[in-house]
Amino acid sequence: MTGPLGDPTQARSVLRIRPFRRLWIALSLSSLGDWLSLLALMSLAAILTADQRPLVQYFAVSGVVVLKLAPYILFGPFAGWLADRFDRRLILVGGDVLRGLLYISIPIVGDILWLLIANFLAECVALFWAPAKDATVPNLVPKHKLEQANQLSLFTTYGTAPVAAALFTVLATISSVVAHAVPGLDPQAMATSDIALYINGVTFFVSAVVIWTLAIPKTGAPTQPESLWRAIWSGWHYAVSTPLVRGLLLGMLGAFAAGGAVVGVARPFVETLGAGNAGFGLVFGAVFVGMAAGMFLGPRVLADFDRRRLFGLGIAFAGVSLIVIGLVPEFVLATLLAGFVGCGAGIAWVIGLTLIGSEVDDEIRGRTFAFLHATARIVLLGSVAVAPLIAAAIGQRQFVLSDLRYDFHGTAGVLLVSGVVSLVIAFVSYRNLVGDSETTLWQEIVKVFVPAADRKKGAPEQFPGTFIALEGGEGAGKSTQARQLAIWLREEGFDVVTTREPGATKVGLRLRAMLLDQGQVGVSPRAESLLYAADRAEHISTVIQPALRRGAIVISDRYVDSTLAYQGAGRQLDTEGITEINDWATHGIMPDLTVLLDIPAGAGMERHGRPADRMESEPTEFHDRVRQAFLGLAAQAPDRYLVMDARESADDITRAIQRRVRPLLPDPVPQSAEAITGTMPVIKDVQG
């Protein structure tokens, strides 16, 4: 199954694989421990150097992050090399045990030097743990679920950050309450960090026990992984020469840098606002909670907003929030705005991943992602490490104007600079992605936020019926699933109309011959798009609208999204123009549910048992672009889409579609439906 990250249906699918589920549990615990250790060590470093000069305290906090990053840069290639040559289960189990012991030793020793040494050693161990885990995943899940498993692993790695922040905040609150409630108990702030590190050690021990129960092959296929710097160099060489990728990567890395700046100065910053460990945990957690909200809610709430524009605006939103945090030193407002920073960064991150996945050619997509993930780690942790040093260099300033006094700290200066840099990055990314678009930003805002009834006469008609469309590439099996869905619904007593595009009407049959028959003279891409729109206008007027008005369930083999994919991405036409033409042709009628049967182009073409039509005869590169366009459309409207891997068994796909369709059905079944058997037969597949 393939689709947008975070789809619960996909997550449940891969987690049904018991060995992978155990490894995922171990990954969740280890990731929780990593984030909790970052919080605890940054806080403990600040506490252990509280009696030193501010510069020493800033260097101590920054050193924690630098030492987390250094092993990855220095020894990354060697860790991957060793992961292929030793027992992976022993590497995973031993790594978790060693990290647990190192983190527990830090509060026991209680010395800043050992804190830094143990932190460095723990990261060296983690360096071997990560490639061993990555090399193990392909042995635990089927090949066609590997991408899904990797997406879930990536989400888990970053998704445990707000959980760790919440846990740290709770510990700080409980520690403070108990210290003040129990007479004679020393209310040391570092108790919170101590407890957090003990819990951190326990999470690694539990992770080790879980992994020990797995049957993991001792060796894998020996490979020499690409070094961090080689991945960065090859990706950089491609990125700087491509405006789309240049704008995306610049924006995504800028978003990570903005979030890292907040995390890097959060601990000293909350001290200037009169908050302690609990405040630090809240600000840290707000960044990642906001990031999660931006990833999952932003593209859904702003579903009609152009994704390229929204990408740049998300970064700009984060930048403005950073500037306000720096100018208005108030804790509650700072926490709220830290969430806004994360929200803007999350919107940019998820849209960037979607655009890279849908618009970057397959043969260069791998190195683009390799460059992104390698550089993002350096940018994120690097900004966390450098931010305190810049704050120390700025120092504390006091401005007096008449009777007004304004205290300006170095941490606020870092946030101001980060906000300004984010705005510059947002502008550059926006220009690279949008270019000289015919639609202005104001027109886009009006389209999204002003009700359609206020912009033009009339709104899409509301129907008592239900509209379901099936989409996908060649050989995806849409006809089979349309037929099975229709049979099931008729057995349930519903009025069902099955139809297709093009060719569902008398006019459509003639247009179909012009569009698909090999013997016909080829038409230009724009004319082809207009012919599909003409077929669709007749289809809507004579078949779909009448059926929906009487309360029927309409199942269409292809609809508007096929034109956006085939003519928009395949023929490389302007999708905005195609959208406007089809919106006019269809009266704005959209499916209640679109089922996307996703299949690689090569695998789909192998299924064909009939001569290829004009569309099917296009080269593989054309069909690859079509597939990525479908996935991009699904990622932009996840509530309307059900994305299925067409290589799954037909019965499994049928059951999944039925589960998704059932909540859309009217209850009770219309009384007149018992005598209805449908008005149209199931029609053969059109383009796949």
XYZ file of C-alpha atoms in Angstrom:
688
model
C 0.000 0.000 0.000
C 1.347 3.425 -0.900
C 0.149 6.835 0.063
C 0.581 9.784 2.360
C 2.638 9.407 5.471
C 0.529 8.950 8.550
C -2.413 7.207 6.890
C -3.725 5.011 9.747
C -4.896 2.331 7.327
C -1.374 1.957 5.979
C 0.171 1.974 9.448
C -2.117 -0.848 10.591
C -1.323 -2.806 7.449
C 2.424 -2.956 7.978
C 2.122 -3.319 11.765
C 0.158 -6.535 11.259
C 3.522 -8.117 10.398
C 4.530 -9.403 13.826
C 8.356 -9.282 13.488
C 8.258 -5.743 12.129
C 5.799 -4.722 14.860
C 8.318 -5.825 17.494
C 11.133 -3.955 15.788
C 8.888 -0.882 15.567
C 8.187 -1.096 19.309
C 11.934 -1.206 19.928
C 12.446 1.755 17.587
C 9.727 3.718 19.394
C 11.382 3.112 22.759
C 14.851 3.944 21.448
C 13.632 7.116 19.737
C 11.795 8.161 22.889
C 15.030 7.595 24.805
C 17.050 9.646 22.313
C 14.756 12.669 22.551
C 14.400 12.366 26.315
C 18.184 12.222 26.664
C 18.569 15.375 24.548
C 16.164 17.252 26.821
C 17.655 15.904 30.034
C 21.286 16.455 29.025
C 20.730 20.013 27.789
C 18.919 20.827 31.023
C 21.480 19.059 33.211
C 24.375 20.774 31.424
C 22.806 24.160 32.164
C 22.286 23.206 35.818
C 25.808 21.811 36.366
C 27.296 25.052 35.009
C 24.806 27.395 36.699
C 27.550 28.924 38.885
C 29.786 29.595 35.873
C 29.802 32.541 33.500
C 26.932 32.641 30.950
C 29.416 31.916 28.148
C 30.469 28.658 29.854
C 26.827 27.637 30.310
C 26.043 28.319 26.642
C 29.072 26.290 25.553
C 28.015 23.389 27.796
C 24.492 23.282 26.354
C 25.812 23.605 22.816
C 28.420 20.914 23.469
C 25.705 18.363 24.230
C 24.297 18.763 20.722
C 27.688 19.015 18.989
C 28.721 15.705 20.519
C 25.480 14.117 19.336
C 26.251 15.207 15.788
C 30.012 14.601 15.649
C 29.994 10.772 15.519
C 27.506 10.766 12.637
C 29.727 13.051 10.558
C 33.034 11.397 11.451
C 32.213 7.685 11.511
C 28.951 7.313 9.545
C 30.321 5.227 6.634
C 32.110 2.784 8.964
C 28.952 2.078 10.951
C 27.081 1.024 7.827
C 29.996 -1.151 6.740
C 30.076 -2.975 10.090
C 26.295 -3.415 10.174
C 26.572 -5.725 7.154
C 29.316 -7.894 8.654
C 28.247 -8.673 12.208
C 25.252 -10.275 13.876
C 22.634 -7.530 13.612
C 20.630 -8.741 16.576
C 23.721 -8.520 18.789
C 24.450 -5.022 17.453
C 20.885 -3.898 18.228
C 20.642 -5.554 21.636
C 24.169 -4.627 22.694
C 23.698 -1.064 21.486
C 20.540 -0.573 23.543
C 22.119 -2.061 26.672
C 25.248 0.101 26.362
C 23.248 3.269 25.804
C 21.038 2.482 28.775
C 24.091 2.009 31.037
C 25.777 5.185 29.793
C 22.718 7.364 30.372
C 22.117 5.939 33.843
C 25.758 6.615 34.761
C 25.466 10.357 34.033
C 23.311 11.348 37.051
C 25.264 8.915 39.261
C 28.607 10.598 38.453
C 27.101 14.117 38.369
C 30.022 15.744 36.544
C 29.818 17.935 33.417
C 32.903 16.332 31.846
C 31.515 12.813 32.193
C 28.165 14.056 30.901
C 29.815 15.146 27.663
C 31.960 11.995 27.379
C 29.051 9.622 28.048
C 26.875 11.555 25.599
C 29.525 11.168 22.882
C 29.954 7.448 23.560
C 26.191 6.880 23.509
C 25.955 8.565 20.115
C 28.813 6.419 18.806
C 26.816 3.354 19.847
C 23.667 4.772 18.231
C 25.644 5.218 15.037
C 25.993 1.435 14.724
C 22.425 0.770 15.911
C 20.673 2.803 13.185
C 22.166 1.120 10.049
C 21.710 -2.305 11.644
C 18.039 -1.478 12.153
C 17.664 -0.152 8.589
C 19.344 -3.267 7.171
C 17.027 -5.501 9.206
C 13.723 -4.026 8.002
C 13.894 -5.566 4.455
C 14.210 -9.004 6.064
C 11.021 -8.532 8.090
C 8.522 -7.089 5.572
C 7.562 -7.970 1.976
C 9.312 -5.932 -0.683
C 6.159 -4.080 -1.751
C 5.616 -2.876 1.841
C 9.194 -1.725 2.351
C 8.537 1.922 1.496
C 5.573 1.962 3.854
C 7.677 0.443 6.654
C 10.424 3.017 6.115
C 7.890 5.857 6.194
C 6.471 4.578 9.474
C 9.978 4.287 10.924
C 10.798 7.857 9.912
C 7.545 9.154 11.367
C 8.202 7.289 14.617
C 11.721 8.698 14.892
C 10.440 12.291 14.859
C 6.979 11.627 16.278
C 8.324 10.544 19.672
C 9.805 14.032 20.248
C 6.581 15.619 21.607
C 5.980 12.500 23.725
C 9.435 12.914 25.257
C 8.784 16.620 25.816
C 5.468 15.900 27.524
C 7.092 13.258 29.738
C 9.905 15.647 30.683
C 7.406 18.396 31.527
C 5.360 16.045 33.712
C 8.501 14.900 35.539
C 9.566 18.504 36.126
C 6.137 19.434 37.460
C 5.941 16.419 39.787
C 9.513 16.992 41.008
C 8.763 20.624 41.830
C 5.487 19.830 43.612
C 7.002 17.032 45.698
C 10.082 19.071 46.603
C 7.939 21.883 47.979
C 5.352 19.628 49.610
C 7.744 17.408 51.581
C 9.435 19.250 54.465
C 13.209 18.962 54.524
C 13.496 17.681 50.940
C 16.101 19.541 48.885
C 14.229 20.990 45.871
C 17.105 20.692 43.391
C 16.081 21.327 39.838
C 18.458 18.691 38.523
C 16.299 15.959 40.084
C 14.068 16.177 37.035
C 16.956 15.519 34.680
C 18.200 12.686 36.897
C 14.826 10.931 36.860
C 14.507 11.491 33.112
C 17.892 9.861 32.495
C 16.997 6.867 34.689
C 13.741 6.414 32.758
C 15.709 6.869 29.558
C 18.000 3.998 30.519
C 15.020 1.757 31.255
C 13.515 2.432 27.793
C 16.705 1.177 26.168
C 16.759 -1.956 28.345
C 13.152 -2.771 27.401
C 14.004 -2.173 23.746
C 16.887 -4.643 24.039
C 14.557 -7.308 25.468
C 12.062 -6.819 22.626
C 14.753 -7.120 19.950
C 16.220 -10.226 21.582
C 12.975 -12.074 20.799
C 13.342 -11.384 17.058
C 14.765 -13.895 14.603
C 17.108 -11.637 12.623
C 19.488 -13.000 9.958
C 23.094 -12.725 11.106
C 24.321 -11.243 7.841
C 22.821 -9.339 4.985
C 23.971 -8.597 1.492
C 27.335 -6.878 1.996
C 27.023 -3.374 0.624
C 29.179 -0.300 0.860
C 26.775 2.486 1.854
C 27.329 5.910 0.363
C 29.083 8.216 2.794
C 27.302 11.200 4.252
C 29.465 13.712 2.417
C 29.219 11.867 -0.916
C 25.408 11.843 -0.625
C 25.437 15.553 0.153
C 27.789 16.407 -2.716
C 25.932 14.413 -5.398
C 22.585 15.771 -4.212
C 23.892 19.331 -4.050
C 25.248 19.152 -7.593
C 21.786 18.213 -8.882
C 19.828 20.580 -6.634
C 21.604 23.804 -7.568
C 20.854 23.270 -11.259
C 17.097 22.591 -10.887
C 14.812 25.469 -9.774
C 12.077 23.186 -8.396
C 14.407 21.034 -6.321
C 16.514 24.038 -5.330
C 13.467 25.834 -3.956
C 12.140 22.755 -2.175
C 15.397 21.760 -0.498
C 16.288 25.313 0.479
C 12.889 25.775 2.076
C 12.820 22.417 3.875
C 16.310 22.829 5.295
C 15.465 26.401 6.300
C 12.399 25.117 8.154
C 14.536 22.603 10.044
C 17.063 25.315 10.893
C 14.289 27.524 12.306
C 12.986 24.713 14.502
C 16.526 23.877 15.596
C 17.176 27.483 16.606
C 14.148 27.434 18.910
C 15.262 24.171 20.519
C 18.889 25.336 20.807
C 18.169 28.471 22.825
C 14.973 27.255 24.502
C 16.658 26.285 27.785
C 18.521 29.597 28.335
C 15.573 31.548 26.895
C 13.022 30.161 29.355
C 15.448 31.002 32.167
C 15.258 34.668 31.131
C 11.456 34.382 31.285
C 11.512 32.946 34.802
C 10.647 29.346 33.839
C 12.643 26.201 34.598
C 12.690 22.606 33.430
C 8.924 22.426 33.024
C 8.956 25.528 30.846
C 11.778 24.127 28.750
C 9.830 20.922 28.204
C 6.734 22.870 27.174
C 8.565 25.007 24.608
C 10.443 21.997 23.211
C 7.244 19.981 22.980
C 5.330 22.876 21.421
C 7.714 22.912 18.453
C 7.126 19.241 17.662
C 3.415 19.249 18.456
C 3.092 22.168 16.080
C 5.145 20.301 13.497
C 2.835 17.274 13.748
C -0.222 19.524 13.446
C 1.258 21.223 10.406
C 2.053 17.892 8.737
C -1.387 16.376 9.210
C -3.831 19.285 9.490
C -2.268 21.998 7.340
C -2.667 20.330 3.924
C -6.174 19.147 4.877
C -7.501 22.439 6.244
C -5.988 24.302 3.267
C -6.781 21.563 0.773
C -7.638 23.996 -2.047
C -4.473 26.072 -1.665
C -1.786 25.664 -4.341
C 0.861 23.425 -2.780
C 3.836 25.373 -4.118
C 2.515 28.625 -2.704
C 1.584 27.000 0.610
C 5.121 25.636 0.914
C 6.675 29.107 0.889
C 3.958 30.613 3.066
C 4.478 27.907 5.708
C 8.134 28.886 6.056
C 7.222 32.573 6.168
C 4.679 31.833 8.920
C 7.410 30.152 10.968
C 9.721 33.132 10.401
C 7.185 35.720 11.547
C 6.455 33.636 14.656
C 10.181 33.539 15.502
C 10.459 37.314 15.186
C 7.509 37.880 17.529
C 8.975 35.443 20.090
C 12.219 37.434 20.082
C 10.510 40.807 20.425
C 7.912 39.903 23.078
C 9.600 38.080 25.993
C 6.536 36.462 27.599
C 6.491 32.741 28.409
C 2.907 31.786 27.521
C 3.078 33.684 24.232
C 6.501 32.186 23.487
C 5.159 28.661 23.998
C 2.192 29.308 21.714
C 4.388 30.858 19.033
C 6.878 27.976 19.277
C 3.977 25.760 18.238
C 3.360 28.107 15.292
C 7.010 27.770 14.283
C 6.662 23.998 14.292
C 3.368 24.210 12.400
C 4.886 26.251 9.589
C 7.899 23.942 9.433
C 5.638 20.869 9.396
C 3.548 22.219 6.518
C 6.682 22.926 4.505
C 8.193 19.519 5.304
C 5.222 17.360 4.301
C 4.479 19.398 1.169
C 8.145 19.295 0.215
C 8.294 15.513 0.542
C 5.119 15.184 -1.517
C 6.362 17.467 -4.273
C 9.733 15.740 -4.465
C 8.019 12.360 -4.616
C 5.568 13.448 -7.313
C 7.570 15.855 -9.474
C 11.186 14.650 -9.353
C 12.044 11.973 -11.927
C 12.365 8.452 -10.564
C 15.991 7.971 -11.618
C 17.159 10.948 -9.526
C 14.614 10.833 -6.710
C 16.743 8.520 -4.564
C 19.780 10.779 -4.444
C 17.527 13.782 -3.845
C 16.052 12.154 -0.752
C 19.503 10.961 0.370
C 20.791 14.537 0.143
C 17.732 15.860 1.970
C 17.834 13.462 4.924
C 21.613 13.646 5.362
C 21.663 17.445 5.214
C 18.524 17.840 7.336
C 20.183 16.014 10.220
C 23.211 18.275 10.061
C 21.112 21.432 9.710
C 18.751 20.491 12.558
C 21.390 19.501 15.106
C 23.825 22.095 13.777
C 21.369 24.933 14.358
C 20.619 23.546 17.818
C 24.359 23.580 18.579
C 25.244 26.953 17.044
C 22.267 28.932 18.367
C 23.501 29.044 22.004
C 26.952 30.181 20.849
C 25.470 33.062 18.863
C 23.351 33.973 21.883
C 26.462 34.064 24.056
C 28.222 36.322 21.535
C 25.297 38.768 21.497
C 25.100 38.814 25.305
C 22.619 40.873 27.318
C 21.667 44.421 26.367
C 19.451 46.986 28.058
C 17.687 49.789 26.211
C 16.213 52.740 28.104
C 13.835 55.223 26.473
C 12.468 57.813 28.895
C 10.827 55.741 31.654
C 10.692 52.563 29.557
C 13.330 49.863 29.940
C 13.704 46.956 27.537
C 15.972 44.020 28.442
C 17.295 42.260 25.355
C 19.007 38.874 25.772
C 21.194 37.028 23.312
C 18.655 34.218 23.019
C 16.033 36.686 21.783
C 18.570 37.983 19.273
C 19.057 34.464 17.897
C 15.306 34.085 17.437
C 15.086 37.445 15.650
C 17.939 36.579 13.293
C 16.446 33.126 12.634
C 13.090 34.698 11.836
C 14.578 37.151 9.359
C 16.616 34.395 7.683
C 13.461 32.242 7.456
C 11.599 35.060 5.699
C 14.424 35.444 3.184
C 14.455 31.683 2.557
C 10.672 31.665 2.198
C 10.849 34.422 -0.432
C 13.606 32.693 -2.434
C 11.810 29.311 -2.274
C 8.515 30.907 -3.279
C 10.098 32.543 -6.326
C 11.767 29.274 -7.377
C 8.567 27.235 -7.034
C 5.887 29.641 -8.225
C 7.846 31.679 -10.780
C 5.737 33.935 -12.984
C 2.384 32.302 -12.321
C -0.644 33.821 -14.012
C -2.549 33.561 -10.714
C -1.560 36.077 -8.039
C -1.238 35.246 -4.361
C -4.258 37.420 -3.587
C -6.374 35.547 -6.134
C -5.269 32.276 -4.515
C -6.266 33.530 -1.054
C -9.656 34.687 -2.320
C -10.237 31.312 -3.977
C -9.503 29.449 -0.745
C -11.096 31.639 1.921
C -13.950 33.445 0.171
C -17.034 31.211 -0.192
C -17.673 30.091 -3.750
C -21.145 31.642 -3.656
C -19.555 35.051 -3.105
C -17.064 34.574 -5.952
C -19.362 33.319 -8.673
C -22.971 32.585 -9.246
C -24.147 29.331 -7.785
C -22.326 26.557 -5.924
C -21.980 22.860 -6.786
C -25.343 21.181 -6.494
C -25.813 18.885 -3.507
C -27.137 15.418 -4.348
C -28.733 12.651 -2.272
C -26.655 10.066 -4.165
C -23.041 8.940 -3.626
C -20.278 9.330 -6.195
C -17.275 6.943 -6.194
C -14.439 7.114 -8.732
C -11.711 4.547 -9.391
C -8.352 5.828 -10.620
C -4.961 4.345 -11.412
C -2.465 3.526 -14.116
C -2.493 0.858 -16.772
C -3.337 -2.642 -15.568
C -4.274 -1.533 -12.057
C -7.515 -3.547 -12.093
C -10.051 -0.742 -11.879
C -12.664 -2.584 -13.947
C -12.457 -5.640 -11.695
C -12.866 -3.607 -8.533
C -15.673 -1.495 -10.031
C -17.538 -4.666 -10.929
C -17.041 -6.236 -7.477
C -18.097 -3.048 -5.723
C -21.244 -2.786 -7.866
C -22.185 -6.425 -7.197
C -21.783 -5.950 -3.448
C -23.814 -2.728 -3.368
C -26.638 -4.210 -5.438
C -26.764 -7.199 -3.092
C -27.117 -4.685 -0.257
C -30.155 -3.243 -2.024
C -28.798 -0.026 -3.503
C -29.432 1.606 -6.849
C -26.022 1.388 -8.566
C -24.844 2.976 -11.814
C -21.476 1.845 -13.201
C -19.896 3.987 -15.886
C -16.552 4.959 -17.368
C -14.532 7.699 -19.068
C -14.229 8.268 -21.941
C -17.064 6.688 -23.890
C -20.044 6.368 -21.543
C -22.370 8.282 -23.882
C -23.064 8.317 -27.648
C -20.994 11.473 -27.996
C -18.372 9.959 -25.716
C -18.006 6.866 -27.918
C -17.004 9.058 -30.854
C -14.610 11.066 -28.713
C -13.142 7.836 -27.337
C -12.316 6.646 -30.839
C -10.554 9.940 -31.562
C -8.611 9.840 -28.298
C -7.558 6.198 -27.962
C -7.699 4.334 -31.280
C -4.224 3.704 -32.682
C -5.323 4.322 -36.269
C -6.503 7.872 -35.559
C -4.369 10.893 -36.343
C -2.737 12.192 -33.178
C -4.034 15.369 -31.552
C -2.062 18.019 -29.708
C -1.879 17.750 -25.896
C -4.110 20.806 -25.374
C -6.704 19.541 -27.852
C -6.567 16.147 -26.154
C -7.347 17.765 -22.787
C -10.262 19.685 -24.264
C -11.687 16.520 -25.860
C -11.570 14.722 -22.491
C -13.315 17.731 -20.913
C -15.992 17.603 -23.627
C -16.579 13.892 -22.973
C -16.778 14.607 -19.253
C -19.283 17.445 -19.693
C -21.624 15.140 -21.640
C -21.002 12.342 -19.135
C -21.954 14.553 -16.199
C -25.030 15.962 -17.901
C -26.547 12.723 -19.186
C -25.346 10.003 -16.774
C -23.852 11.129 -13.473
C -26.062 14.082 -12.499
C -29.388 12.322 -13.157
C -28.270 9.264 -11.188
C -27.049 11.307 -8.216
C -30.235 13.374 -8.180
C -32.397 10.269 -7.739
C -30.158 8.988 -4.923
C -28.169 6.316 -6.798
C -24.594 5.262 -6.112
C -22.441 6.106 -9.141
C -19.216 4.155 -9.708
C -17.050 5.691 -12.423
C -13.973 4.102 -13.963
C -11.842 7.299 -14.180
C -12.798 10.921 -13.678
C -11.114 14.354 -13.471
C -7.979 13.110 -11.697
C -7.108 10.984 -14.725
C -6.908 14.089 -16.883
C -4.784 15.879 -14.286
C -2.437 12.870 -14.217
C -2.337 11.873 -17.903
C -2.577 15.261 -19.589
C -1.224 17.383 -16.735
C 1.787 15.319 -15.669
C 2.027 12.897 -18.602
C 1.758 15.572 -21.322
C 3.348 18.152 -18.977
C 0.568 20.730 -19.315
C -0.481 23.428 -16.863
C -2.614 21.674 -14.235
C -4.270 24.916 -13.106
C -5.735 25.408 -16.568
C -6.893 21.783 -16.736
C -8.522 22.134 -13.314
C -10.428 25.279 -14.323
C -11.704 23.736 -17.578
C -12.858 20.547 -15.855
C -14.421 22.431 -12.953
C -16.560 24.292 -15.503
C -17.331 21.109 -17.474
C -18.423 19.155 -14.372
C -20.253 21.992 -12.532
C -17.756 21.452 -9.713
C -19.017 17.924 -8.973
C -16.321 15.867 -7.196
C -16.421 12.238 -6.003
C -17.274 11.509 -2.379
C -14.506 8.906 -2.535
C -11.688 8.261 -5.001
C -10.080 4.814 -4.894
C -6.543 4.961 -6.289
C -5.144 1.572 -7.313
C -1.431 2.250 -7.365
C 0.930 0.097 -9.414
C 4.374 0.686 -10.968
C 4.189 1.322 -14.707
C 6.134 -1.787 -15.677
C 4.081 -4.127 -13.513
C 0.834 -2.662 -14.837
C 1.759 -3.064 -18.493
C 2.661 -6.727 -17.934
C -0.959 -7.421 -16.943
C -2.401 -6.367 -20.286
C -3.824 -9.185 -22.388
C -5.048 -7.014 -25.250
C -3.447 -4.713 -27.842
C -2.345 -1.381 -26.393
C -4.341 1.746 -27.286
C -2.784 5.119 -28.054
C -2.467 6.091 -24.402
C -1.123 2.730 -23.267
C 1.553 2.874 -25.994
C 3.262 5.865 -24.414
C 6.815 5.234 -23.073
C 7.517 4.150 -19.495
C 8.680 7.656 -18.521
C 5.213 8.973 -19.396
C 3.482 6.399 -17.197
C 5.930 7.005 -14.347
C 4.959 10.682 -14.375
C 1.289 9.695 -14.410
C 1.738 7.430 -11.396
C 3.544 10.072 -9.365
C 0.863 12.613 -10.239
C -1.859 10.295 -8.919
C 0.058 9.835 -5.666
C 0.549 13.595 -5.398
C -3.172 14.233 -5.833
C -3.936 11.627 -3.159
C -1.473 13.238 -0.757
C -3.177 16.611 -1.227
C -6.659 15.253 -0.442
C -6.200 12.273 1.917
C -9.754 12.496 3.273
C -11.199 11.923 -0.212
C -8.765 9.187 -1.265
C -8.287 5.526 -0.489
C -4.864 4.481 -1.812
C -4.352 0.751 -2.375
C -1.392 -1.237 -3.655
C -2.817 -2.855 -6.805
C -0.346 -5.731 -6.428
C -2.216 -6.983 -3.365
C -4.696 -9.805 -3.896
C -7.943 -8.731 -5.567
C -10.000 -10.073 -2.635
C -8.007 -8.057 -0.087
C -8.445 -4.898 -2.156
C -12.178 -5.554 -2.507
C -12.613 -5.938 1.253
C -10.619 -2.774 1.962
C -12.757 -0.796 -0.497
C -15.942 -2.133 1.075
C -14.752 -1.076 4.539
C -14.068 2.445 3.296
C -17.309 2.743 1.311
C -19.642 1.480 4.045
C -19.651 4.701 6.135
C -20.638 6.644 2.987
C -23.773 4.613 2.379
C -27.206 5.966 3.337
C -28.832 4.307 6.325
C -31.453 2.965 6.052
C -31.364 1.697 2.470
C -33.869 3.638 0.314
C -37.165 1.744 0.085
C -37.284 1.969 -3.689
C -33.848 0.430 -4.035
C -35.025 -3.149 -3.463
C -36.518 -3.332 -6.929
C -33.660 -1.582 -8.697
C -30.923 -3.564 -10.428
C -28.995 -0.678 -11.945
C -29.288 1.143 -15.224
C -25.959 0.467 -16.887
C -23.768 -2.608 -17.242
C -20.226 -2.773 -15.945
C -18.064 -1.388 -18.739
C -14.595 -2.542 -19.743
C -11.558 -0.647 -18.476
C -10.630 2.446 -20.426
C -6.947 3.260 -19.903
C -5.923 0.412 -17.587
